[in-house]
CSV table of N, CA and C in Angstrom, one decimal:
chain,number,residue,atom,x,y,z
A,601,GLN,N,99.1,184.7,134.8
A,601,GLN,CA,100.3,185.0,134.2
A,601,GLN,C,100.1,186.1,133.1
A,602,VAL,N,101.2,186.6,132.6
A,602,VAL,CA,101.2,187.7,131.6
A,602,VAL,C,102.0,187.2,130.4
A,603,GLN,N,101.4,187.3,129.3
A,603,GLN,CA,102.1,187.0,128.0
A,603,GLN,C,102.5,188.3,127.4
A,604,LEU,N,103.8,188.3,126.9
A,604,LEU,CA,104.4,189.5,126.4
A,604,LEU,C,105.0,189.3,125.0
A,605,VAL,N,104.8,190.2,124.1
A,605,VAL,CA,105.3,190.1,122.7
A,605,VAL,C,106.0,191.4,122.4
A,606,GLU,N,107.3,191.3,122.1
A,606,GLU,CA,108.0,192.5,121.7
A,606,GLU,C,108.1,192.6,120.1
A,607,SER,N,108.2,193.8,119.6
A,607,SER,CA,108.4,194.0,118.2
A,607,SER,C,109.1,195.3,118.0
A,608,GLY,N,109.6,195.5,116.8
A,608,GLY,CA,110.2,196.8,116.4
A,608,GLY,C,111.7,196.8,116.4
A,609,GLY,N,112.4,195.7,116.8
A,609,GLY,CA,113.8,195.7,116.7
A,609,GLY,C,114.3,195.6,115.3
A,610,GLY,N,115.6,195.8,115.1
A,610,GLY,CA,116.2,195.8,113.8
A,610,GLY,C,117.6,196.4,113.8
A,611,LEU,N,118.0,196.7,112.6
A,611,LEU,CA,119.4,197.3,112.3
A,611,LEU,C,119.2,198.7,112.0
A,612,VAL,N,120.0,199.6,112.6
A,612,VAL,CA,119.9,201.0,112.4
A,612,VAL,C,121.3,201.6,112.5
A,613,GLN,N,121.5,202.7,111.8
A,613,GLN,CA,122.7,203.4,111.8
A,613,GLN,C,122.8,204.2,113.1
A,614,ALA,N,124.0,204.5,113.5
A,614,ALA,CA,124.2,205.3,114.7
A,614,ALA,C,123.6,206.7,114.5
A,615,GLY,N,122.9,207.2,115.5
A,615,GLY,CA,122.2,208.5,115.4
A,615,GLY,C,120.8,208.3,114.9
A,616,GLY,N,120.4,207.1,114.5
A,616,GLY,CA,119.1,206.9,114.0
A,616,GLY,C,118.1,206.6,115.2
A,617,SER,N,116.9,206.2,114.8
A,617,SER,CA,115.9,205.9,115.8
A,617,SER,C,115.1,204.6,115.5
A,618,LEU,N,114.6,204.0,116.6
A,618,LEU,CA,113.7,202.9,116.5
A,618,LEU,C,112.6,203.0,117.5
A,619,ARG,N,111.5,202.4,117.3
A,619,ARG,CA,110.5,202.3,118.3
A,619,ARG,C,110.1,200.9,118.6
A,620,LEU,N,110.3,200.5,119.8
A,620,LEU,CA,110.0,199.1,120.2
A,620,LEU,C,108.6,199.1,120.8
A,621,SER,N,107.9,198.0,120.6
A,621,SER,CA,106.5,197.8,121.2
A,621,SER,C,106.5,196.6,122.0
A,622,CYS,N,105.7,196.6,123.1
A,622,CYS,CA,105.5,195.5,123.9
A,622,CYS,C,104.0,195.4,124.2
A,623,GLU,N,103.4,194.3,123.7
A,623,GLU,CA,102.0,194.1,123.9
A,623,GLU,C,101.8,193.0,125.0
A,624,ALA,N,101.0,193.3,126.0
A,624,ALA,CA,100.8,192.4,127.1
A,624,ALA,C,99.4,191.9,127.2
A,625,SER,N,99.2,190.7,127.7
A,625,SER,CA,97.9,190.2,127.8
A,625,SER,C,97.9,189.3,129.1
A,626,SER,N,96.8,189.3,129.8
A,626,SER,CA,96.7,188.5,131.0
A,626,SER,C,95.2,188.3,131.4
A,627,ARG,N,94.9,187.1,131.8
A,627,ARG,CA,93.5,186.8,132.4
A,627,ARG,C,93.5,186.9,133.9
A,628,THR,N,94.7,187.0,134.5
A,628,THR,CA,94.7,186.9,136.0
A,628,THR,C,95.1,188.3,136.6
A,629,PHE,N,95.8,189.1,135.9
A,629,PHE,CA,96.2,190.4,136.4
A,629,PHE,C,95.7,191.6,135.6
A,630,SER,N,95.2,192.6,136.3
A,630,SER,CA,94.7,193.8,135.7
A,630,SER,C,95.6,195.0,136.0
A,631,ARG,N,96.6,194.8,136.8
A,631,ARG,CA,97.5,195.9,137.1
A,631,ARG,C,98.9,195.4,137.2
A,632,TYR,N,99.8,195.9,136.4
A,632,TYR,CA,101.2,195.5,136.4
A,632,TYR,C,102.0,196.6,135.7
A,633,ALA,N,103.2,196.8,136.2
A,633,ALA,CA,104.1,197.7,135.5
A,633,ALA,C,104.8,196.9,134.4
A,634,LEU,N,105.2,197.7,133.4
A,634,LEU,CA,105.9,197.2,132.2
A,634,LEU,C,107.2,197.8,132.1
A,635,GLY,N,108.3,197.0,132.1
A,635,GLY,CA,109.6,197.5,132.0
A,635,GLY,C,110.4,197.0,130.8
A,636,TRP,N,111.5,197.7,130.5
A,636,TRP,CA,112.4,197.3,129.5
A,636,TRP,C,113.8,197.0,130.0
A,637,PHE,N,114.3,195.9,129.6
A,637,PHE,CA,115.7,195.6,130.0
A,637,PHE,C,116.5,195.2,128.7
A,638,ARG,N,117.8,195.2,128.8
A,638,ARG,CA,118.6,194.8,127.7
A,638,ARG,C,119.8,194.0,128.1
A,639,GLN,N,120.3,193.2,127.2
A,639,GLN,CA,121.4,192.4,127.5
A,639,GLN,C,122.3,192.2,126.3
A,640,ALA,N,123.5,192.6,126.4
A,640,ALA,CA,124.5,192.4,125.4
A,640,ALA,C,125.3,191.2,125.7
A,641,PRO,N,125.9,190.6,124.7
A,641,PRO,CA,126.7,189.4,124.9
A,641,PRO,C,127.8,189.6,125.9
A,642,GLY,N,127.9,188.7,126.9
A,642,GLY,CA,128.9,188.8,127.9
A,642,GLY,C,128.7,189.8,129.0
A,643,LYS,N,127.5,190.4,129.0
A,643,LYS,CA,127.2,191.4,130.0
A,643,LYS,C,125.9,191.0,130.7
A,644,GLU,N,125.7,191.5,131.9
A,644,GLU,CA,124.5,191.2,132.7
A,644,GLU,C,123.3,191.9,132.1
A,645,ARG,N,122.1,191.4,132.4
A,645,ARG,CA,120.9,192.1,131.9
A,645,ARG,C,120.8,193.3,132.8
A,646,GLU,N,120.5,194.5,132.1
A,646,GLU,CA,120.4,195.7,132.7
A,646,GLU,C,119.1,196.4,132.5
A,647,PHE,N,118.7,197.2,133.5
A,647,PHE,CA,117.5,198.0,133.4
A,647,PHE,C,117.6,199.1,132.4
A,648,VAL,N,116.5,199.4,131.7
A,648,VAL,CA,116.5,200.5,130.7
A,648,VAL,C,115.5,201.5,131.1
A,649,ALA,N,114.2,201.1,131.3
A,649,ALA,CA,113.1,202.0,131.6
A,649,ALA,C,111.9,201.2,132.1
A,650,VAL,N,111.0,201.9,132.9
A,650,VAL,CA,109.8,201.2,133.3
A,650,VAL,C,108.7,202.3,133.4
A,651,ALA,N,107.5,201.8,133.1
A,651,ALA,CA,106.3,202.6,133.2
A,651,ALA,C,105.4,202.0,134.2
A,652,SER,N,104.8,202.8,135.1
A,652,SER,CA,103.8,202.3,136.0
A,652,SER,C,102.5,201.9,135.3
A,653,TRP,N,101.6,201.3,136.1
A,653,TRP,CA,100.3,200.9,135.4
A,653,TRP,C,99.6,202.1,134.8
A,654,SER,N,99.6,203.2,135.4
A,654,SER,CA,98.9,204.3,134.9
A,654,SER,C,99.6,205.0,133.7
A,655,GLY,N,100.9,204.7,133.7
A,655,GLY,CA,101.7,205.4,132.7
A,655,GLY,C,102.1,206.8,133.1
A,656,GLY,N,101.6,207.3,134.2
A,656,GLY,CA,102.0,208.6,134.7
A,656,GLY,C,103.3,208.7,135.3
A,657,SER,N,103.9,207.6,135.7
A,657,SER,CA,105.2,207.6,136.3
A,657,SER,C,106.2,206.7,135.4
A,658,THR,N,107.3,207.3,135.1
A,658,THR,CA,108.3,206.6,134.3
A,658,THR,C,109.7,206.8,135.0
A,659,TYR,N,110.5,205.9,134.8
A,659,TYR,CA,111.9,206.0,135.3
A,659,TYR,C,112.9,205.4,134.3
A,660,TYR,N,114.0,206.1,134.1
A,660,TYR,CA,114.9,205.7,133.1
A,660,TYR,C,116.3,205.5,133.6
A,661,ALA,N,117.0,204.6,133.1
A,661,ALA,CA,118.5,204.4,133.4
A,661,ALA,C,119.2,205.7,133.0
A,662,ASP,N,120.3,206.0,133.7
A,662,ASP,CA,121.1,207.2,133.3
A,662,ASP,C,121.6,207.1,131.9
A,663,SER,N,121.9,205.9,131.4
A,663,SER,CA,122.5,205.8,130.1
A,663,SER,C,121.6,206.1,129.0
A,664,VAL,N,120.3,206.2,129.2
A,664,VAL,CA,119.3,206.5,128.2
A,664,VAL,C,118.5,207.7,128.4
A,665,LYS,N,118.7,208.4,129.5
A,665,LYS,CA,117.9,209.6,129.8
A,665,LYS,C,118.2,210.6,128.7
A,666,GLY,N,117.1,211.2,128.3
A,666,GLY,CA,117.2,212.3,127.2
A,666,GLY,C,117.2,211.7,125.8
A,667,ARG,N,117.3,210.4,125.7
A,667,ARG,CA,117.3,209.8,124.4
A,667,ARG,C,116.1,208.8,124.2
A,668,PHE,N,115.7,208.1,125.2
A,668,PHE,CA,114.7,207.2,125.1
A,668,PHE,C,113.4,207.7,125.8
A,669,THR,N,112.3,207.4,125.3
A,669,THR,CA,111.0,207.8,125.9
A,669,THR,C,110.0,206.7,126.0
A,670,LEU,N,109.4,206.5,127.1
A,670,LEU,CA,108.4,205.5,127.3
A,670,LEU,C,107.0,206.1,127.2
A,671,SER,N,106.1,205.4,126.6
A,671,SER,CA,104.7,205.7,126.7
A,671,SER,C,103.8,204.5,126.8
A,672,ARG,N,102.7,204.5,127.5
A,672,ARG,CA,101.9,203.4,127.8
A,672,ARG,C,100.5,203.6,127.4
A,673,GLU,N,99.9,202.7,126.7
A,673,GLU,CA,98.5,202.7,126.2
A,673,GLU,C,97.8,201.6,126.9
A,674,ASN,N,97.1,201.9,128.0
A,674,ASN,CA,96.5,200.8,128.8
A,674,ASN,C,95.3,200.1,128.1
A,675,ALA,N,94.7,200.9,127.2
A,675,ALA,CA,93.5,200.3,126.5
A,675,ALA,C,93.9,199.1,125.7
A,676,LYS,N,95.2,199.1,125.2
A,676,LYS,CA,95.7,198.0,124.5
A,676,LYS,C,96.8,197.2,125.2
A,677,ASN,N,97.0,197.6,126.5
A,677,ASN,CA,98.1,197.0,127.3
A,677,ASN,C,99.4,196.9,126.5
A,678,THR,N,99.7,198.1,126.0
A,678,THR,CA,100.9,198.2,125.2
A,678,THR,C,101.8,199.3,125.7
A,679,VAL,N,103.1,199.1,125.7
A,679,VAL,CA,104.1,200.1,126.1
A,679,VAL,C,105.0,200.2,124.9
A,680,TYR,N,105.4,201.5,124.6
A,680,TYR,CA,106.3,201.8,123.5
A,680,TYR,C,107.6,202.4,124.1
A,681,LEU,N,108.7,202.0,123.5
A,681,LEU,CA,109.9,202.6,123.8
A,681,LEU,C,110.5,203.3,122.6
A,682,GLN,N,110.4,204.6,122.5
A,682,GLN,CA,111.0,205.4,121.5
A,682,GLN,C,112.5,205.6,121.7
A,683,MET,N,113.3,205.2,120.9
A,683,MET,CA,114.7,205.3,121.0
A,683,MET,C,115.3,206.2,120.0
A,684,ASN,N,115.9,207.3,120.4
A,684,ASN,CA,116.5,208.3,119.5
A,684,ASN,C,118.0,208.4,119.8
A,685,SER,N,118.7,208.9,118.8
A,685,SER,CA,120.1,209.2,119.0
A,685,SER,C,120.9,207.9,119.4
A,686,LEU,N,120.6,206.8,118.7
A,686,LEU,CA,121.1,205.5,119.1
A,686,LEU,C,122.6,205.5,118.9
A,687,ARG,N,123.2,204.7,119.8
A,687,ARG,CA,124.7,204.6,119.8
A,687,ARG,C,125.0,203.1,119.7
A,688,SER,N,126.3,202.8,119.3
A,688,SER,CA,126.7,201.4,119.2
A,688,SER,C,126.5,200.7,120.5
A,689,GLU,N,126.7,201.3,121.6
A,689,GLU,CA,126.6,200.7,122.9
A,689,GLU,C,125.2,200.4,123.3
A,690,ASP,N,124.2,200.8,122.5
A,690,ASP,CA,122.8,200.4,122.7
A,690,ASP,C,122.5,199.1,122.1
A,691,THR,N,123.5,198.5,121.3
A,691,THR,CA,123.3,197.2,120.7
A,691,THR,C,123.1,196.1,121.8
A,692,ALA,N,121.9,195.4,121.7
A,692,ALA,CA,121.6,194.4,122.7
A,692,ALA,C,120.3,193.7,122.3
A,693,VAL,N,120.0,192.7,123.0
A,693,VAL,CA,118.6,192.1,122.9
A,693,VAL,C,117.8,192.8,124.0
A,694,TYR,N,116.7,193.4,123.6
A,694,TYR,CA,115.8,194.1,124.4
A,694,TYR,C,114.6,193.3,124.8
A,695,TYR,N,114.4,193.2,126.1
A,695,TYR,CA,113.3,192.4,126.7
A,695,TYR,C,112.2,193.3,127.4
A,696,CYS,N,111.0,192.9,127.1
A,696,CYS,CA,109.9,193.5,127.8
A,696,CYS,C,109.6,192.6,129.0
A,697,ALA,N,109.2,193.2,130.2
A,697,ALA,CA,108.9,192.4,131.4
A,697,ALA,C,107.8,193.0,132.1
A,698,ALA,N,107.0,192.2,132.8
A,698,ALA,CA,105.9,192.6,133.6
A,698,ALA,C,106.1,192.3,135.1
A,699,GLN,N,105.7,193.3,135.9
A,699,GLN,CA,105.7,193.2,137.3
A,699,GLN,C,104.3,193.3,137.9
A,700,PRO,N,103.6,192.2,138.2
A,700,PRO,CA,102.2,192.4,138.7
A,700,PRO,C,102.1,193.1,140.0
A,701,GLY,N,101.0,193.8,140.2
A,701,GLY,CA,100.8,194.5,141.5
A,701,GLY,C,101.2,195.9,141.4
A,702,ALA,N,101.3,196.5,142.5
A,702,ALA,CA,101.5,198.0,142.6
A,702,ALA,C,103.0,198.4,142.4
A,703,GLY,N,103.9,197.5,142.5
A,703,GLY,CA,105.3,197.8,142.5
A,703,GLY,C,105.8,198.0,141.0
A,704,TRP,N,106.9,198.7,140.9
A,704,TRP,CA,107.6,198.8,139.6
A,704,TRP,C,109.0,199.1,139.9
A,705,GLY,N,109.8,198.1,139.9
A,705,GLY,CA,111.2,198.2,140.3
A,705,GLY,C,112.2,198.2,139.1
A,706,VAL,N,113.5,198.2,139.4
A,706,VAL,CA,114.5,198.3,138.4
A,706,VAL,C,115.4,197.0,138.4
A,707,ARG,N,115.1,196.0,139.2
A,707,ARG,CA,115.9,194.8,139.2
A,707,ARG,C,115.2,193.7,138.4
A,708,PRO,N,115.9,193.0,137.6
A,708,PRO,CA,115.3,191.9,136.8
A,708,PRO,C,114.5,190.9,137.7
A,709,SER,N,115.0,190.6,138.9
A,709,SER,CA,114.4,189.6,139.8
A,709,SER,C,113.0,190.0,140.3
A,710,GLU,N,112.7,191.3,140.1
A,710,GLU,CA,111.4,191.8,140.5
A,710,GLU,C,110.3,191.5,139.5
A,711,TYR,N,110.7,191.1,138.3
A,711,TYR,CA,109.8,190.9,137.2
A,711,TYR,C,109.5,189.4,137.0
A,712,ALA,N,108.3,189.0,137.0
A,712,ALA,CA,108.0,187.6,136.9
A,712,ALA,C,107.8,187.1,135.5
A,713,TYR,N,107.5,188.0,134.6
A,713,TYR,CA,107.1,187.5,133.2
A,713,TYR,C,107.9,188.3,132.2
A,714,TRP,N,108.4,187.6,131.2
A,714,TRP,CA,109.3,188.1,130.2
A,714,TRP,C,108.9,187.7,128.8
A,715,GLY,N,109.2,188.7,127.9
A,715,GLY,CA,109.0,188.3,126.5
A,715,GLY,C,110.2,187.6,126.0
A,716,GLN,N,110.2,187.3,124.7
A,716,GLN,CA,111.3,186.5,124.1
A,716,GLN,C,112.5,187.4,123.7
A,717,GLY,N,112.3,188.7,123.6
A,717,GLY,CA,113.3,189.6,123.3
A,717,GLY,C,113.3,190.0,121.8
A,718,THR,N,113.8,191.2,121.5
A,718,THR,CA,114.0,191.6,120.1
A,718,THR,C,115.4,192.2,120.0
A,719,GLN,N,116.0,191.9,118.9
A,719,GLN,CA,117.4,192.3,118.7
A,719,GLN,C,117.5,193.8,118.2
A,720,VAL,N,118.3,194.6,118.8
A,720,VAL,CA,118.6,195.9,118.3
A,720,VAL,C,120.0,196.0,118.0
A,721,THR,N,120.4,196.3,116.8
A,721,THR,CA,121.8,196.4,116.4
A,721,THR,C,122.0,197.8,115.8
A,722,VAL,N,123.0,198.5,116.4
A,722,VAL,CA,123.3,199.9,116.0
A,722,VAL,C,124.7,199.8,115.3
A,723,SER,N,124.8,200.2,114.1
A,723,SER,CA,126.0,200.1,113.4
A,723,SER,C,126.6,201.5,113.2
A,724,SER,N,127.9,201.6,113.1
A,724,SER,CA,128.6,202.9,112.9
A,724,SER,C,129.0,203.1,111.5
């Protein structure tokens, strides 16, 4: 299994920035993609971004392209989500998720392990 701990959420003004961190640890898996999802009240959980095991490949949802940036530090099994130009519609609980193996998808059902989430609130 993979244990995931998110941090970095908080309250920020529209147009501001936050950096989320996700630290992963596992005794059984040495290769897994790390992705970010978010869920606002009354809405389905949606894909935000994902980084492959190497960190050399990333993919972003259209809604965050050009504003959010992923980086992965495999030595610490940590992925960072730098969020710039935040908007009120970015308000949600953000979840880090792990997908063991070679795959790295965009559907929540493809991820077997999840963190507890961190709240991001963007005020106007």
